[in-house]
Amino acid sequence: VNPALTLALLATRKLDALKAMVYVFAQCLGATVGAGILYLVLPLKSTANIFVNKVPMDGNAGQALGMEVLVTFQLVFTIFSVEDQRKREECETANLAIGCSISAGIFTAGKISGGSMNPARSLGPAIIVGYWEHHW
């Protein structure tokens, strides 16, 4: 569900290239379709501020990009840590760790970059709304 995680799995050879391309395409397509559905069913006023990640007026694109890289890395690192196959025992708290990592990323990056941590989540709404300023 996250192209950043898919690319990390590809880079660590836990996923082959063809599957990775299909997954990234499906993730971006799903995010775009989901954003389109939300755009159609929610009032325009409610989607204007939550739909697209924007750089705040008192920040800059460099800060937002740096924050997104940092929180996306910590999410991928957490997932890789709890899903490490070399560990002998099962990690019963893996889902909790991943959820806390997502929450920490949103709380940390929310005001600076929107806290997306997911390129597909940023791409889908940008396609639907047509807002490409500071989109990376």
Coordinates of C-alpha atoms in Angstrom, one line a residue:
V1 CA 0.0 0.0 0.0
N2 CA 3.1 2.3 0.0
P3 CA 5.4 2.7 -3.0
A4 CA 8.2 3.8 -0.6
L5 CA 8.0 0.4 1.1
T6 CA 7.7 -1.4 -2.2
L7 CA 10.9 0.3 -3.4
A8 CA 12.6 -0.6 -0.1
L9 CA 11.6 -4.2 -0.6
L10 CA 12.9 -4.1 -4.1
A11 CA 16.2 -2.6 -3.0
T12 CA 16.7 -5.3 -0.4
R13 CA 15.8 -8.0 -2.9
K14 CA 12.8 -9.1 -1.0
L15 CA 10.6 -8.4 -4.1
D16 CA 11.4 -8.9 -7.7
A17 CA 11.3 -6.0 -10.2
L18 CA 8.2 -7.0 -12.2
K19 CA 6.1 -7.4 -9.0
A20 CA 7.4 -4.1 -7.7
M21 CA 6.4 -2.3 -10.9
V22 CA 2.9 -3.8 -10.8
Y23 CA 2.6 -3.0 -7.1
V24 CA 3.6 0.6 -7.5
F25 CA 1.2 1.0 -10.4
A26 CA -1.6 -0.6 -8.5
Q27 CA -0.9 1.5 -5.4
C28 CA -0.9 4.8 -7.3
L29 CA -4.0 3.8 -9.3
G30 CA -5.8 2.8 -6.1
A31 CA -4.8 6.1 -4.4
T32 CA -6.1 8.1 -7.4
V33 CA -9.4 6.2 -7.6
G34 CA -9.8 6.6 -3.8
A35 CA -9.1 10.3 -4.0
G36 CA -11.6 10.6 -6.8
I37 CA -14.3 8.9 -4.8
L38 CA -13.6 11.1 -1.8
Y39 CA -13.6 14.2 -4.1
L40 CA -17.1 13.2 -5.4
V41 CA -18.7 12.3 -2.1
L42 CA -17.3 15.0 0.2
P43 CA -18.3 18.7 0.1
L44 CA -15.7 20.8 -1.7
K45 CA -15.1 22.9 1.4
S46 CA -14.1 19.8 3.4
T47 CA -11.7 18.4 0.8
A48 CA -9.9 21.7 0.1
N49 CA -7.6 21.5 3.1
I50 CA -7.3 17.8 3.8
F51 CA -6.9 16.5 0.2
V52 CA -3.5 17.6 -1.0
N53 CA -0.4 17.9 1.1
K54 CA 0.8 21.5 1.1
V55 CA 3.8 23.3 2.4
P56 CA 2.7 25.8 5.1
M57 CA 3.2 29.6 4.5
D58 CA 5.9 29.8 7.2
G59 CA 7.9 26.8 5.8
N60 CA 9.6 25.9 2.6
A61 CA 9.8 23.0 0.2
G62 CA 13.2 21.9 1.5
Q63 CA 11.9 21.5 5.0
A64 CA 8.8 19.6 3.9
L65 CA 10.8 17.3 1.6
G66 CA 13.4 16.6 4.4
M67 CA 10.6 15.9 6.9
E68 CA 8.8 13.5 4.5
V69 CA 12.1 11.6 3.8
L70 CA 12.7 11.3 7.5
V71 CA 9.3 10.1 8.6
T72 CA 9.0 7.8 5.6
F73 CA 12.4 6.3 6.5
Q74 CA 11.3 5.7 10.1
L75 CA 8.1 4.0 8.9
V76 CA 10.0 1.7 6.5
F77 CA 12.7 1.1 9.2
T78 CA 10.0 0.1 11.7
I79 CA 8.3 -2.3 9.3
F80 CA 11.6 -3.9 8.4
S81 CA 12.6 -4.2 12.1
V82 CA 9.4 -5.9 13.2
E83 CA 9.2 -8.2 10.1
D84 CA 12.8 -9.4 10.3
Q85 CA 12.7 -13.1 9.3
R86 CA 16.0 -13.8 11.2
K87 CA 14.2 -13.4 14.5
R88 CA 13.3 -16.7 16.0
E89 CA 10.3 -15.6 18.1
E90 CA 7.2 -14.0 16.7
C91 CA 6.7 -10.3 17.4
E92 CA 3.2 -10.0 18.8
T93 CA 3.4 -6.3 19.0
A94 CA 4.4 -5.7 15.4
N95 CA 1.1 -4.1 14.4
L96 CA 1.2 -1.9 17.4
A97 CA 4.8 -0.8 16.6
I98 CA 3.8 0.0 13.0
G99 CA 0.7 1.9 14.1
C100 CA 2.8 3.9 16.6
S101 CA 5.3 4.7 13.9
I102 CA 2.6 6.0 11.6
S103 CA 1.1 8.1 14.4
A104 CA 4.6 9.5 15.3
G105 CA 5.2 10.4 11.7
I106 CA 1.9 12.2 11.3
F107 CA 2.3 14.1 14.6
T108 CA 5.9 15.0 13.7
A109 CA 5.4 16.0 10.0
G110 CA 1.8 17.0 9.9
K111 CA 2.3 20.7 10.3
I112 CA 5.4 20.8 8.1
S113 CA 4.5 18.6 5.1
G114 CA 1.2 17.0 5.7
G115 CA 2.7 13.8 7.1
S116 CA 1.9 11.7 4.0
M117 CA 4.7 9.1 4.3
N118 CA 3.2 7.6 1.2
P119 CA 4.0 8.8 -2.4
A120 CA 0.8 7.3 -3.7
R121 CA -1.3 9.1 -1.0
S122 CA 0.2 12.4 -2.2
L123 CA 0.0 11.5 -5.9
G124 CA -3.7 10.5 -6.0
P125 CA -5.2 13.7 -4.7
A126 CA -2.7 15.8 -6.8
I127 CA -4.0 14.1 -9.9
I128 CA -7.7 14.6 -9.0
V129 CA -7.4 18.2 -7.9
G130 CA -4.6 19.2 -10.3
Y131 CA -2.5 20.8 -7.5
W132 CA 1.2 20.2 -8.3
E133 CA 2.9 23.0 -6.4
H134 CA 5.8 21.5 -4.3
H135 CA 4.9 18.0 -5.4
W136 CA 7.9 15.7 -5.5

